[in-house]
């Protein structure tokens, strides 16, 4: 097959490209230029996509003897990932930009361009497995499964891929643990074998998400309100800087409290209010999620799944069903309560190790506390006592 190996300049994608070559594919290395910001491009920066990263990717491609190109997707990344990230926080939600990037950049923009140029597939260094199975009609079906290395498993951020995208995706590292990949990189003579893992959000290299959002959205002073009493208990400089479950950074006067820690239990963007409450207000077991994506056909009946709401979060047994009137909406009933679930987070649904699909959480609630079993909206969650 003719395959584009997406090369970030890191260890994982270097080994992924090498393994595709070993498997006999015709491989071309492509590094995506995703940023034009000086802070992100700086060599000393620890985000992805520095000039040094592009150089590292090129050196690996040279060593492998494969052609190498840099494709500029900065404008699309700005629009679909960074602007979306800002808009989501401004609306009081907590997005996962890696999912958006996989959905819009790596497995749409990159894949589409690769296919238009005559390639068959894209290979990345994500830790996940694609399993081929013969379907009921005799056709080959490709399924997305968790990686064997639970510490590195990235199936969560790939949960947005549909069957068509999966049919053109290769994840050659899914059967190996990270320490072994580093050993393999060293054995292959890659200079980047000991390069530190990229972490968190690549376009916020210093990890200061609130500061980064403030530089885009400006300060927007507002009130911190006790969700149970409705009393104003403090102030903030922008509700976009808070997320459900957060404890730090509230700046509350401890002497005015009863000793129980307070958490953010809601962010009400229209009124710019941050709602706080005690830990017992954080547990939820109902999710309503939209933007549903299925790795195959959408389920017809209520299905038994494992639900995961953050990249390295626990998986909770649950029931999931597609909304009767809106196929983009999924209702999830968790067997046990999860704490600190924010609207905007993705819920990825698993059947064993297989990814069934994903959706973006729009609202959360508690079973038995709602009039009709219908999920409460995110703000009533904070007033349910
Ligand atoms: N700028 C980029 N250009 C091309 N491919 C990229 C780029 N950034 C990420 N990728 C691809 O997406 C995969 C997952 O990205 P992620 O940011 O999670 O990197 P990672 O797990 O640290 O991997 P790596 O060690 O390859 O950087 C990478 O392995 C690579 O195939």
PDB file of N, CA, C and O and ligand atoms in Angstrom, residues 6-8 10-13 30-32 34 49 106 123-126 154 198, ligand 1:
ATOM      1  N   UNK A   6       2.436   9.944   9.350  1.00  0.00           N
ATOM      2  CA  UNK A   6       2.360  11.276   9.975  1.00  0.00           C
ATOM      3  C   UNK A   6       3.465  11.360  11.018  1.00  0.00           C
ATOM      4  O   UNK A   6       3.422  10.658  12.024  1.00  0.00           O
ATOM      5  N   UNK A   7       4.469  12.200  10.766  1.00  0.00           N
ATOM      6  CA  UNK A   7       5.662  12.223  11.618  1.00  0.00           C
ATOM      7  C   UNK A   7       5.768  13.535  12.384  1.00  0.00           C
ATOM      8  O   UNK A   7       5.999  14.596  11.808  1.00  0.00           O
ATOM      9  N   UNK A   8       5.596  13.433  13.703  1.00  0.00           N
ATOM     10  CA  UNK A   8       5.607  14.632  14.550  1.00  0.00           C
ATOM     11  C   UNK A   8       7.022  15.075  14.899  1.00  0.00           C
ATOM     12  O   UNK A   8       7.227  16.180  15.368  1.00  0.00           O
ATOM     13  N   UNK A  10       8.583  13.023  17.003  1.00  0.00           N
ATOM     14  CA  UNK A  10       8.705  12.274  18.255  1.00  0.00           C
ATOM     15  C   UNK A  10       9.066  10.820  18.010  1.00  0.00           C
ATOM     16  O   UNK A  10       9.114  10.350  16.863  1.00  0.00           O
ATOM     17  N   UNK A  11       9.298  10.114  19.114  1.00  0.00           N
ATOM     18  CA  UNK A  11       9.720   8.716  19.065  1.00  0.00           C
ATOM     19  C   UNK A  11       8.645   7.828  18.439  1.00  0.00           C
ATOM     20  O   UNK A  11       8.931   6.962  17.600  1.00  0.00           O
ATOM     21  N   UNK A  12       7.405   8.023  18.884  1.00  0.00           N
ATOM     22  CA  UNK A  12       6.339   7.104  18.496  1.00  0.00           C
ATOM     23  C   UNK A  12       6.109   7.087  16.988  1.00  0.00           C
ATOM     24  O   UNK A  12       6.049   6.031  16.365  1.00  0.00           O
ATOM     25  N   UNK A  13       5.977   8.283  16.410  1.00  0.00           N
ATOM     26  CA  UNK A  13       5.689   8.297  14.970  1.00  0.00           C
ATOM     27  C   UNK A  13       6.905   7.860  14.166  1.00  0.00           C
ATOM     28  O   UNK A  13       6.756   7.360  13.045  1.00  0.00           O
ATOM     29  N   UNK A  30       5.271  12.613   6.356  1.00  0.00           N
ATOM     30  CA  UNK A  30       4.695  13.966   6.281  1.00  0.00           C
ATOM     31  C   UNK A  30       4.660  14.570   7.680  1.00  0.00           C
ATOM     32  O   UNK A  30       4.130  13.955   8.613  1.00  0.00           O
ATOM     33  N   UNK A  31       5.255  15.733   7.820  1.00  0.00           N
ATOM     34  CA  UNK A  31       5.148  16.486   9.073  1.00  0.00           C
ATOM     35  C   UNK A  31       4.138  17.598   8.846  1.00  0.00           C
ATOM     36  O   UNK A  31       4.187  18.297   7.831  1.00  0.00           O
ATOM     37  N   UNK A  32       3.223  17.749   9.772  1.00  0.00           N
ATOM     38  CA  UNK A  32       2.217  18.807   9.649  1.00  0.00           C
ATOM     39  C   UNK A  32       2.699  20.050  10.376  1.00  0.00           C
ATOM     40  O   UNK A  32       3.015  19.987  11.567  1.00  0.00           O
ATOM     41  N   UNK A  34       1.529  22.978  12.124  1.00  0.00           N
ATOM     42  CA  UNK A  34       0.217  23.295  12.697  1.00  0.00           C
ATOM     43  C   UNK A  34       0.160  24.647  13.378  1.00  0.00           C
ATOM     44  O   UNK A  34      -0.885  25.073  13.838  1.00  0.00           O
ATOM     45  N   UNK A  49       5.347  20.567  17.200  1.00  0.00           N
ATOM     46  CA  UNK A  49       5.432  21.425  16.020  1.00  0.00           C
ATOM     47  C   UNK A  49       6.441  22.557  16.129  1.00  0.00           C
ATOM     48  O   UNK A  49       6.221  23.636  15.597  1.00  0.00           O
ATOM     49  N   UNK A 106      -6.007  15.232  11.435  1.00  0.00           N
ATOM     50  CA  UNK A 106      -5.242  14.037  11.027  1.00  0.00           C
ATOM     51  C   UNK A 106      -6.062  13.061  10.179  1.00  0.00           C
ATOM     52  O   UNK A 106      -5.540  12.477   9.244  1.00  0.00           O
ATOM     53  N   UNK A 123      -0.681   6.453   8.523  1.00  0.00           N
ATOM     54  CA  UNK A 123      -0.224   5.736   9.727  1.00  0.00           C
ATOM     55  C   UNK A 123       0.251   6.767  10.749  1.00  0.00           C
ATOM     56  O   UNK A 123       0.938   7.725  10.386  1.00  0.00           O
ATOM     57  N   UNK A 124      -0.135   6.572  11.995  1.00  0.00           N
ATOM     58  CA  UNK A 124       0.315   7.478  13.052  1.00  0.00           C
ATOM     59  C   UNK A 124       0.928   6.671  14.205  1.00  0.00           C
ATOM     60  O   UNK A 124       0.782   5.452  14.273  1.00  0.00           O
ATOM     61  N   UNK A 125       1.555   7.391  15.116  1.00  0.00           N
ATOM     62  CA  UNK A 125       2.164   6.756  16.279  1.00  0.00           C
ATOM     63  C   UNK A 125       1.227   6.677  17.472  1.00  0.00           C
ATOM     64  O   UNK A 125       1.681   6.544  18.611  1.00  0.00           O
ATOM     65  N   UNK A 126      -0.079   6.794  17.221  1.00  0.00           N
ATOM     66  CA  UNK A 126      -1.042   6.634  18.323  1.00  0.00           C
ATOM     67  C   UNK A 126      -0.985   5.217  18.875  1.00  0.00           C
ATOM     68  O   UNK A 126      -0.824   4.259  18.117  1.00  0.00           O
ATOM     69  N   UNK A 154      -4.386   5.313  23.593  1.00  0.00           N
ATOM     70  CA  UNK A 154      -4.962   6.559  23.056  1.00  0.00           C
ATOM     71  C   UNK A 154      -6.255   6.311  22.279  1.00  0.00           C
ATOM     72  O   UNK A 154      -6.668   7.155  21.489  1.00  0.00           O
ATOM     73  N   UNK A 198       5.660  14.365  24.285  1.00  0.00           N
ATOM     74  CA  UNK A 198       4.912  15.620  24.270  1.00  0.00           C
ATOM     75  C   UNK A 198       3.792  15.438  25.287  1.00  0.00           C
ATOM     76  O   UNK A 198       3.400  14.316  25.587  1.00  0.00           O
TER      77      UNK A 198
HETATM   78  N1  LIG B   1       2.890  17.872  13.707  1.00  0.00           N
HETATM   79  C1  LIG B   1       2.620  16.613  13.338  1.00  0.00           C
HETATM   80  N2  LIG B   1       2.879  16.195  12.086  1.00  0.00           N
HETATM   81  C2  LIG B   1       2.611  14.943  11.690  1.00  0.00           C
HETATM   82  N3  LIG B   1       2.062  14.023  12.500  1.00  0.00           N
HETATM   83  C3  LIG B   1       1.775  14.378  13.746  1.00  0.00           C
HETATM   84  C4  LIG B   1       2.042  15.686  14.247  1.00  0.00           C
HETATM   85  N4  LIG B   1       1.655  15.736  15.545  1.00  0.00           N
HETATM   86  C5  LIG B   1       1.173  14.507  15.844  1.00  0.00           C
HETATM   87  N5  LIG B   1       1.242  13.685  14.772  1.00  0.00           N
HETATM   88  C6  LIG B   1       0.821  12.269  14.671  1.00  0.00           C
HETATM   89  O1  LIG B   1      -0.153  11.978  15.657  1.00  0.00           O
HETATM   90  C7  LIG B   1       0.339  10.971  16.542  1.00  0.00           C
HETATM   91  C8  LIG B   1      -0.135  11.205  17.951  1.00  0.00           C
HETATM   92  O2  LIG B   1       0.203  12.510  18.341  1.00  0.00           O
HETATM   93  P1  LIG B   1       0.580  12.862  19.849  1.00  0.00           P
HETATM   94  O3  LIG B   1       0.637  14.332  19.927  1.00  0.00           O
HETATM   95  O4  LIG B   1      -0.292  12.085  20.731  1.00  0.00           O
HETATM   96  O5  LIG B   1       2.076  12.367  19.862  1.00  0.00           O
HETATM   97  P2  LIG B   1       2.909  11.375  20.719  1.00  0.00           P
HETATM   98  O6  LIG B   1       2.097  10.258  21.289  1.00  0.00           O
HETATM   99  O7  LIG B   1       3.758  12.169  21.625  1.00  0.00           O
HETATM  100  O8  LIG B   1       3.759  10.737  19.529  1.00  0.00           O
HETATM  101  P3  LIG B   1       5.173  11.163  18.979  1.00  0.00           P
HETATM  102  O9  LIG B   1       6.161  10.491  19.911  1.00  0.00           O
HETATM  103  O10 LIG B   1       5.196  10.588  17.597  1.00  0.00           O
HETATM  104  O11 LIG B   1       5.230  12.661  19.020  1.00  0.00           O
HETATM  105  C9  LIG B   1       1.862  11.025  16.374  1.00  0.00           C
HETATM  106  O12 LIG B   1       2.463   9.810  16.732  1.00  0.00           O
HETATM  107  C10 LIG B   1       1.997  11.336  14.917  1.00  0.00           C
HETATM  108  O13 LIG B   1       1.843  10.201  14.098  1.00  0.00           O
END
